[in-house]
CSV table of C-alpha atoms in Angstrom, one decimal:
chain,number,residue,atom,x,y,z
A,209,MET,CA,7.8,-54.0,-2.7
A,210,SER,CA,9.5,-53.2,0.7
A,211,ASP,CA,12.8,-51.5,0.8
A,212,LEU,CA,15.8,-53.7,0.3
A,213,PRO,CA,17.8,-54.7,3.5
A,214,PHE,CA,21.1,-53.5,2.2
A,215,THR,CA,22.7,-50.6,0.3
A,216,LEU,CA,25.2,-50.6,-2.5
A,217,ASP,CA,27.7,-49.0,-0.1
A,218,GLN,CA,27.2,-51.9,2.3
A,219,LEU,CA,27.8,-54.4,-0.5
A,220,ARG,CA,31.0,-52.4,-1.4
A,221,ILE,CA,32.1,-52.6,2.2
A,222,LEU,CA,31.4,-56.4,2.4
A,223,LYS,CA,33.4,-57.0,-0.7
A,224,ALA,CA,36.3,-54.9,0.6
A,225,ILE,CA,36.4,-56.8,3.9
A,226,ALA,CA,36.4,-60.1,2.1
A,227,GLN,CA,39.3,-59.0,-0.1
A,228,GLU,CA,41.3,-57.4,2.5
A,229,GLY,CA,40.8,-59.9,5.2
A,230,SER,CA,40.2,-57.3,8.0
A,231,PHE,CA,37.9,-54.3,8.8
A,232,LYS,CA,40.8,-52.0,9.1
A,233,ARG,CA,42.5,-52.7,5.8
A,234,ALA,CA,38.9,-52.6,4.2
A,235,ALA,CA,38.4,-49.2,5.7
A,236,ASP,CA,41.8,-48.0,4.5
A,237,SER,CA,41.1,-49.2,0.9
A,238,LEU,CA,37.7,-47.3,0.9
A,239,TYR,CA,39.2,-44.2,2.5
A,240,VAL,CA,36.7,-44.2,5.5
A,241,SER,CA,37.2,-44.9,9.2
A,242,GLN,CA,37.3,-48.3,10.7
A,243,PRO,CA,34.3,-47.5,13.1
A,244,ALA,CA,32.2,-46.5,10.0
A,245,VAL,CA,32.9,-49.7,8.4
A,246,SER,CA,32.1,-51.7,11.6
A,247,LEU,CA,28.9,-49.7,11.9
A,248,GLN,CA,27.7,-50.4,8.4
A,249,VAL,CA,28.3,-54.2,9.0
A,250,GLN,CA,26.4,-54.1,12.2
A,251,ASN,CA,23.5,-52.3,10.5
A,252,LEU,CA,23.6,-54.9,7.6
A,253,GLU,CA,23.6,-57.8,9.9
A,254,ARG,CA,20.6,-56.2,11.9
A,255,GLN,CA,18.7,-55.6,8.9
A,256,LEU,CA,19.3,-59.2,7.4
A,257,ASP,CA,18.9,-60.7,10.9
A,258,VAL,CA,21.9,-63.0,10.4
A,259,PRO,CA,25.7,-62.8,11.3
A,260,LEU,CA,27.9,-62.1,8.3
A,261,PHE,CA,31.3,-62.6,9.9
A,262,ASP,CA,32.7,-65.1,12.4
A,263,ARG,CA,34.5,-62.8,14.8
A,264,GLY,CA,36.3,-65.6,16.7
A,265,GLY,CA,39.5,-65.5,14.8
A,266,ARG,CA,42.1,-62.8,14.0
A,267,ARG,CA,41.1,-62.6,10.3
A,268,ALA,CA,37.6,-61.6,9.2
A,269,GLN,CA,36.0,-64.9,8.1
A,270,LEU,CA,32.7,-64.8,6.4
A,271,THR,CA,29.9,-67.0,7.6
A,272,GLU,CA,27.8,-69.2,5.1
A,273,ALA,CA,25.3,-66.2,4.8
A,274,GLY,CA,28.2,-63.8,4.4
A,275,HIS,CA,29.4,-65.9,1.5
A,276,LEU,CA,26.0,-66.2,-0.2
A,277,LEU,CA,25.5,-62.2,0.2
A,278,LEU,CA,29.0,-61.7,-1.2
A,279,ASN,CA,28.3,-63.8,-4.3
A,280,TYR,CA,25.1,-62.0,-5.1
A,281,GLY,CA,26.7,-58.6,-4.1
A,282,GLU,CA,29.6,-58.9,-6.4
A,283,LYS,CA,27.0,-59.6,-9.4
A,284,ILE,CA,25.0,-56.7,-8.4
A,285,LEU,CA,27.9,-54.3,-8.3
A,286,SER,CA,29.2,-55.6,-11.7
A,287,LEU,CA,25.8,-54.8,-13.2
A,288,CYS,CA,25.8,-51.4,-11.7
A,289,GLN,CA,29.2,-50.8,-13.3
A,290,GLU,CA,27.8,-52.1,-16.7
A,291,THR,CA,24.9,-49.8,-16.3
A,292,CYS,CA,27.1,-46.7,-15.8
A,293,ARG,CA,29.3,-47.7,-18.7
A,294,ALA,CA,26.4,-48.2,-21.0
A,295,ILE,CA,25.2,-44.6,-20.1
A,296,GLU,CA,28.6,-43.2,-20.7
A,297,ASP,CA,28.5,-44.9,-24.2
A,298,LEU,CA,25.7,-42.5,-25.2
A,299,GLN,CA,28.4,-39.8,-25.5
A,300,ASN,CA,29.9,-41.7,-28.4
A,301,LEU,CA,33.5,-42.2,-27.2
A,302,GLN,CA,33.7,-38.7,-25.9
A,303,GLY,CA,34.1,-40.4,-22.5
A,304,GLY,CA,33.6,-43.8,-21.2
A,305,THR,CA,36.0,-46.5,-20.1
A,306,LEU,CA,38.0,-49.4,-21.7
A,307,ILE,CA,39.2,-52.0,-19.4
A,308,VAL,CA,41.7,-54.4,-20.8
A,309,GLY,CA,43.3,-57.5,-19.1
A,310,ALA,CA,46.5,-59.3,-19.6
A,311,SER,CA,48.7,-61.9,-18.1
A,312,GLN,CA,52.1,-60.6,-16.8
A,313,THR,CA,54.4,-60.7,-19.9
A,314,THR,CA,51.8,-59.5,-22.2
A,315,GLY,CA,50.6,-56.8,-19.9
A,316,THR,CA,54.1,-55.5,-19.5
A,317,TYR,CA,55.3,-55.4,-23.1
A,318,LEU,CA,52.4,-55.7,-25.5
A,319,LEU,CA,49.4,-54.0,-24.1
A,320,PRO,CA,51.1,-50.6,-23.4
A,321,LYS,CA,51.8,-50.2,-27.1
A,322,MET,CA,48.3,-51.1,-28.0
A,323,ILE,CA,46.8,-48.7,-25.4
A,324,GLY,CA,49.1,-46.0,-26.5
A,325,LEU,CA,47.7,-46.3,-30.1
A,326,PHE,CA,44.0,-46.3,-28.9
A,327,ARG,CA,44.7,-43.2,-26.6
A,328,GLN,CA,46.1,-41.3,-29.5
A,329,LYS,CA,42.9,-41.7,-31.3
A,330,TYR,CA,40.5,-41.5,-28.3
A,331,PRO,CA,42.1,-39.3,-25.7
A,332,ASP,CA,38.8,-38.7,-23.9
A,333,VAL,CA,38.3,-42.4,-23.1
A,334,ALA,CA,39.7,-43.6,-19.9
A,335,VAL,CA,41.8,-46.9,-20.2
A,336,GLN,CA,42.5,-49.3,-17.3
A,337,LEU,CA,44.9,-52.1,-17.8
A,338,HIS,CA,44.6,-55.0,-15.3
A,339,VAL,CA,47.7,-57.2,-15.2
A,340,HIS,CA,47.4,-60.5,-13.3
A,341,SER,CA,47.9,-64.1,-13.7
A,342,THR,CA,45.9,-65.9,-16.5
A,343,ARG,CA,43.6,-67.5,-14.1
A,344,ARG,CA,42.7,-64.4,-12.4
A,345,THR,CA,42.5,-62.3,-15.7
A,346,ALA,CA,40.1,-65.0,-17.1
A,347,TRP,CA,37.8,-64.7,-14.0
A,348,SER,CA,37.8,-60.9,-14.5
A,349,VAL,CA,36.7,-61.2,-18.1
A,350,SER,CA,34.1,-63.8,-17.2
A,351,ASN,CA,32.5,-61.7,-14.5
A,352,GLY,CA,32.5,-58.5,-16.6
A,353,GLN,CA,35.2,-56.5,-14.7
A,354,VAL,CA,37.4,-56.6,-17.8
A,355,ASP,CA,36.2,-56.1,-21.4
A,356,LEU,CA,38.8,-58.4,-23.1
A,357,ALA,CA,42.2,-59.8,-22.4
A,358,ILE,CA,45.2,-61.1,-24.1
A,359,ILE,CA,46.8,-64.1,-22.2
A,360,GLY,CA,49.6,-66.6,-22.6
A,361,GLY,CA,48.5,-69.4,-20.5
A,362,GLU,CA,45.4,-71.6,-20.3
A,363,ILE,CA,42.1,-70.6,-18.9
A,364,PRO,CA,40.5,-72.5,-16.2
A,365,ALA,CA,38.4,-75.4,-17.4
A,366,GLU,CA,35.4,-74.1,-15.4
A,367,LEU,CA,35.3,-71.0,-17.6
A,368,ALA,CA,35.6,-72.7,-20.9
A,369,GLU,CA,31.8,-72.4,-21.7
A,370,SER,CA,31.4,-68.9,-20.6
A,371,LEU,CA,34.4,-67.4,-22.5
A,372,GLU,CA,35.1,-67.2,-26.2
A,373,THR,CA,38.9,-67.9,-26.8
A,374,VAL,CA,40.4,-66.9,-30.0
A,375,PRO,CA,44.2,-67.6,-31.2
A,376,TYR,CA,45.6,-64.1,-31.4
A,377,ALA,CA,49.2,-64.1,-32.1
A,378,GLU,CA,52.5,-66.2,-31.9
A,379,ASP,CA,54.9,-65.4,-29.2
A,380,GLU,CA,58.5,-66.5,-29.9
A,381,LEU,CA,60.6,-67.3,-26.8
A,382,ALA,CA,64.2,-66.5,-27.4
A,383,LEU,CA,67.4,-67.9,-25.7
A,384,ILE,CA,69.4,-65.0,-24.5
A,385,LEU,CA,73.2,-65.0,-23.4
A,386,PRO,CA,75.6,-62.5,-22.1
A,387,THR,CA,77.4,-60.9,-25.0
A,388,SER,CA,80.7,-62.3,-23.7
A,389,HIS,CA,79.5,-65.9,-23.7
A,390,PRO,CA,81.8,-68.3,-26.0
A,391,PHE,CA,78.6,-69.4,-27.8
A,392,THR,CA,77.9,-66.0,-29.2
A,393,LYS,CA,80.8,-66.6,-31.7
A,394,LEU,CA,78.6,-69.4,-33.3
A,395,GLU,CA,75.9,-68.9,-35.8
A,396,THR,CA,73.7,-71.5,-34.0
A,397,ILE,CA,74.0,-74.1,-31.2
A,398,GLN,CA,72.4,-77.6,-30.9
A,399,LYS,CA,69.7,-78.5,-28.5
A,400,GLU,CA,72.2,-80.7,-26.5
A,401,ASP,CA,74.3,-77.5,-25.9
A,402,LEU,CA,71.5,-76.1,-23.9
A,403,TYR,CA,72.4,-78.6,-21.1
A,404,LYS,CA,75.8,-77.2,-20.8
A,405,LEU,CA,74.5,-73.7,-19.9
A,406,GLN,CA,73.8,-72.2,-16.4
A,407,PHE,CA,70.2,-71.0,-16.5
A,408,ILE,CA,68.4,-68.1,-14.8
A,409,ALA,CA,64.5,-68.5,-14.6
A,410,LEU,CA,61.4,-67.4,-12.8
A,411,ASP,CA,60.2,-69.2,-9.8
A,412,SER,CA,59.3,-73.0,-10.6
A,413,GLN,CA,55.8,-72.4,-9.3
A,414,SER,CA,55.1,-69.2,-11.4
A,415,THR,CA,52.6,-69.6,-14.2
A,416,ILE,CA,55.0,-68.1,-16.8
A,417,ARG,CA,57.7,-70.6,-15.9
A,418,LYS,CA,55.2,-73.5,-16.2
A,419,VAL,CA,54.1,-72.3,-19.7
A,420,ILE,CA,57.8,-71.9,-20.8
A,421,ASP,CA,58.6,-75.4,-19.7
A,422,GLN,CA,55.6,-76.8,-21.5
A,423,VAL,CA,56.5,-75.0,-24.6
A,424,LEU,CA,60.2,-76.2,-24.6
A,425,ALA,CA,59.0,-79.7,-23.9
A,426,ARG,CA,56.9,-79.6,-27.1
A,427,CYS,CA,60.3,-78.9,-28.9
A,428,ASP,CA,61.8,-82.0,-27.3
A,429,ILE,CA,63.9,-79.8,-24.8
A,430,ASP,CA,64.0,-81.4,-21.3
A,431,THR,CA,64.1,-78.5,-18.8
A,432,ARG,CA,64.7,-80.9,-16.0
A,433,ARG,CA,68.3,-81.4,-17.3
A,434,PHE,CA,68.9,-77.6,-17.1
A,435,LYS,CA,71.4,-76.4,-14.7
A,436,PHE,CA,69.7,-73.5,-12.9
A,437,GLU,CA,71.9,-70.9,-11.4
A,438,MET,CA,69.2,-68.9,-9.7
A,439,GLU,CA,65.5,-68.2,-9.7
A,440,LEU,CA,64.2,-64.5,-9.9
A,441,ASN,CA,60.9,-63.0,-9.6
A,442,SER,CA,60.5,-60.8,-12.9
A,443,ILE,CA,61.6,-60.8,-16.4
A,444,GLU,CA,63.4,-57.5,-15.9
A,445,ALA,CA,65.5,-59.1,-13.1
A,446,ILE,CA,66.3,-62.1,-15.3
A,447,LYS,CA,67.5,-59.8,-18.2
A,448,ASN,CA,69.6,-57.9,-15.9
A,449,ALA,CA,71.2,-61.0,-14.5
A,450,VAL,CA,71.9,-62.4,-18.0
A,451,GLN,CA,73.3,-59.0,-19.0
A,452,SER,CA,75.6,-59.2,-16.1
A,453,GLY,CA,77.1,-62.5,-17.1
A,454,LEU,CA,75.3,-64.8,-14.5
A,455,GLY,CA,73.7,-67.2,-17.0
A,456,ALA,CA,71.3,-67.8,-20.0
A,457,ALA,CA,67.5,-67.6,-20.1
A,458,PHE,CA,64.5,-68.0,-22.2
A,459,VAL,CA,62.3,-64.9,-22.5
A,460,SER,CA,59.7,-63.5,-24.9
A,461,THR,CA,61.3,-61.8,-27.9
A,462,SER,CA,59.4,-58.5,-27.4
A,463,ALA,CA,60.7,-58.4,-23.9
A,464,ILE,CA,64.2,-57.9,-25.3
A,465,ALA,CA,63.8,-55.7,-28.2
A,466,LYS,CA,65.5,-52.7,-26.5
A,467,GLU,CA,68.5,-54.7,-25.1
A,468,LEU,CA,69.1,-56.3,-28.5
A,469,GLN,CA,69.0,-52.9,-30.1
A,470,MET,CA,71.5,-51.7,-27.6
A,471,GLY,CA,73.7,-54.7,-27.9
A,472,VAL,CA,73.7,-55.6,-24.3
A,473,LEU,CA,72.2,-59.0,-24.8
A,474,HIS,CA,72.7,-61.8,-27.4
A,475,CYS,CA,69.9,-63.7,-29.0
A,476,MET,CA,71.2,-67.3,-29.7
A,477,PRO,CA,69.5,-69.4,-32.4
A,478,ILE,CA,69.0,-73.1,-31.8
A,479,GLU,CA,69.5,-75.3,-34.9
A,480,GLY,CA,66.1,-76.6,-36.2
A,481,VAL,CA,64.2,-75.1,-33.3
A,482,VAL,CA,61.8,-72.2,-33.1
A,483,VAL,CA,60.2,-72.0,-29.7
A,484,LYS,CA,56.8,-70.4,-29.8
A,485,ARG,CA,53.6,-70.3,-27.9
A,486,THR,CA,50.1,-69.1,-28.7
A,487,LEU,CA,48.7,-65.8,-27.2
A,488,TRP,CA,44.8,-66.0,-26.8
A,489,LEU,CA,42.2,-63.3,-27.0
A,490,ILE,CA,39.5,-63.9,-24.5
A,491,PHE,CA,36.1,-62.1,-24.0
A,492,ASN,CA,32.6,-62.9,-22.6
A,493,PRO,CA,30.1,-62.7,-25.5
A,494,ASN,CA,27.2,-62.5,-23.0
A,495,ARG,CA,28.5,-59.3,-21.3
A,496,TYR,CA,27.7,-55.8,-22.4
A,497,ARG,CA,30.4,-54.6,-24.9
A,498,SER,CA,31.0,-50.9,-24.6
A,499,LYS,CA,31.6,-48.7,-27.7
A,500,ALA,CA,35.2,-48.2,-26.5
A,501,ALA,CA,35.8,-52.0,-26.5
A,502,GLU,CA,34.3,-52.3,-29.9
A,503,ALA,CA,36.6,-49.5,-31.2
A,504,PHE,CA,39.8,-51.2,-29.5
A,505,SER,CA,38.7,-54.6,-31.1
A,506,GLN,CA,38.1,-53.1,-34.6
A,507,GLU,CA,41.0,-50.6,-34.9
A,508,ILE,CA,43.9,-51.8,-32.6
A,509,LEU,CA,43.7,-55.6,-32.3
A,510,PRO,CA,44.1,-56.4,-36.0
A,511,GLN,CA,47.3,-54.3,-36.1
A,512,PHE,CA,49.1,-56.8,-33.7
A,513,ALA,CA,47.4,-60.0,-34.8
A,514,ASN,CA,48.8,-63.2,-36.3
A,515,PRO,CA,47.5,-63.2,-40.0
A,516,ASN,CA,46.3,-66.9,-39.2
A,517,TRP,CA,43.6,-65.8,-36.7
A,518,THR,CA,41.2,-65.5,-39.7
A,519,GLN,CA,40.6,-69.2,-39.0
A,520,ASP,CA,38.5,-68.1,-36.1
A,521,MET,CA,36.3,-65.6,-38.0
A,522,LEU,CA,33.1,-66.8,-36.6
A,523,LYS,CA,34.2,-66.1,-32.9
A,524,ILE,CA,35.9,-62.8,-34.0
A,525,ALA,CA,32.7,-61.8,-35.7
A,526,LYS,CA,30.9,-61.8,-32.4
A,527,MET,CA,33.3,-58.9,-31.4
A,528,ASN,CA,32.2,-56.9,-34.7
A,529,LEU,CA,35.8,-57.0,-35.9
A,530,PRO,CA,35.6,-56.2,-39.8
A,531,ILE,CA,36.9,-59.3,-41.7
A,532,THR,CA,38.6,-57.1,-44.2
A,533,THR,CA,41.1,-56.0,-41.7
A,534,LEU,CA,42.2,-59.5,-40.4
A,535,ASP,CA,45.0,-60.1,-42.8
A,536,VAL,CA,47.2,-57.3,-41.4
A,537,ALA,CA,50.6,-58.7,-40.8
A,538,MET,CA,51.9,-58.9,-37.1
A,539,PRO,CA,54.7,-56.5,-36.5
A,540,ASN,CA,57.8,-57.6,-34.7
A,541,SER,CA,56.7,-55.6,-31.7
A,542,ALA,CA,53.7,-57.9,-31.2
A,543,ASN,CA,55.7,-61.2,-30.3
A,544,GLU,CA,54.6,-60.7,-26.7
A,545,SER,CA,52.9,-62.6,-24.0
């Protein structure tokens, strides 16, 4: 067999250019010079005898051949990473890497607690947490870049067959008010009272905002009737705005545990309404599962899981989770997305 017309370094460079959109930014991300990147691309195009980039525009655009090579190149690089991790596993958790994914709210409030517990037991395992949108996280699990993930939204339809999706926990969304609001003197409010409030929310196009709107709609709460005072770009900004008396908001209960303990926010019950959504555990059963991922699945996940997730034992069994541990009650700190 003749030598391959490309190297792994060249595939890494191609992927970086596609991600960054320019040769310069790709060079910066790889900590090499731009001339070195350009030379590698020229050599790669000469070896393949085909142009990989359309150099007519300001942004580096892949040609059809470039897209084809990138598609296979990403698979090759992913398999190389799996190979390295499989070899690391021979050290029996005296090293290796665990890569966990999460959607935004889950990654901010739940996963750090879980990873902290794991690191206490396995300090020699390097742990990475990738926090992105549900869609991007699902693709990362599908292509093997992430071992497993906990998400709050729906996975893309095109990934439904390649991923296992297991109901993991219930995430309660709480109505929070400034401690000075007149409603705080009441034990509960009615659904109709919601339409009298000024609301603070995430951008209407954000995934989390859409999920919250869908969950509220299932409780017969019409967010289209809400009076929105402002839209902010993070849960932390929303909490601070509510604390400052600028309005009300719906947020995950685990995102406000510290504020409730300090007494700077008020959690307002709604008569006859409990607003919850399901958190999902996703993994790719056809990808290599490291010993670190198995240990995390067996020893950490059950501690935060909804007791009802035993309904999906057959799926969970594929992750080697011991059935005897699946009835562990979910602590309050796990009500997270």
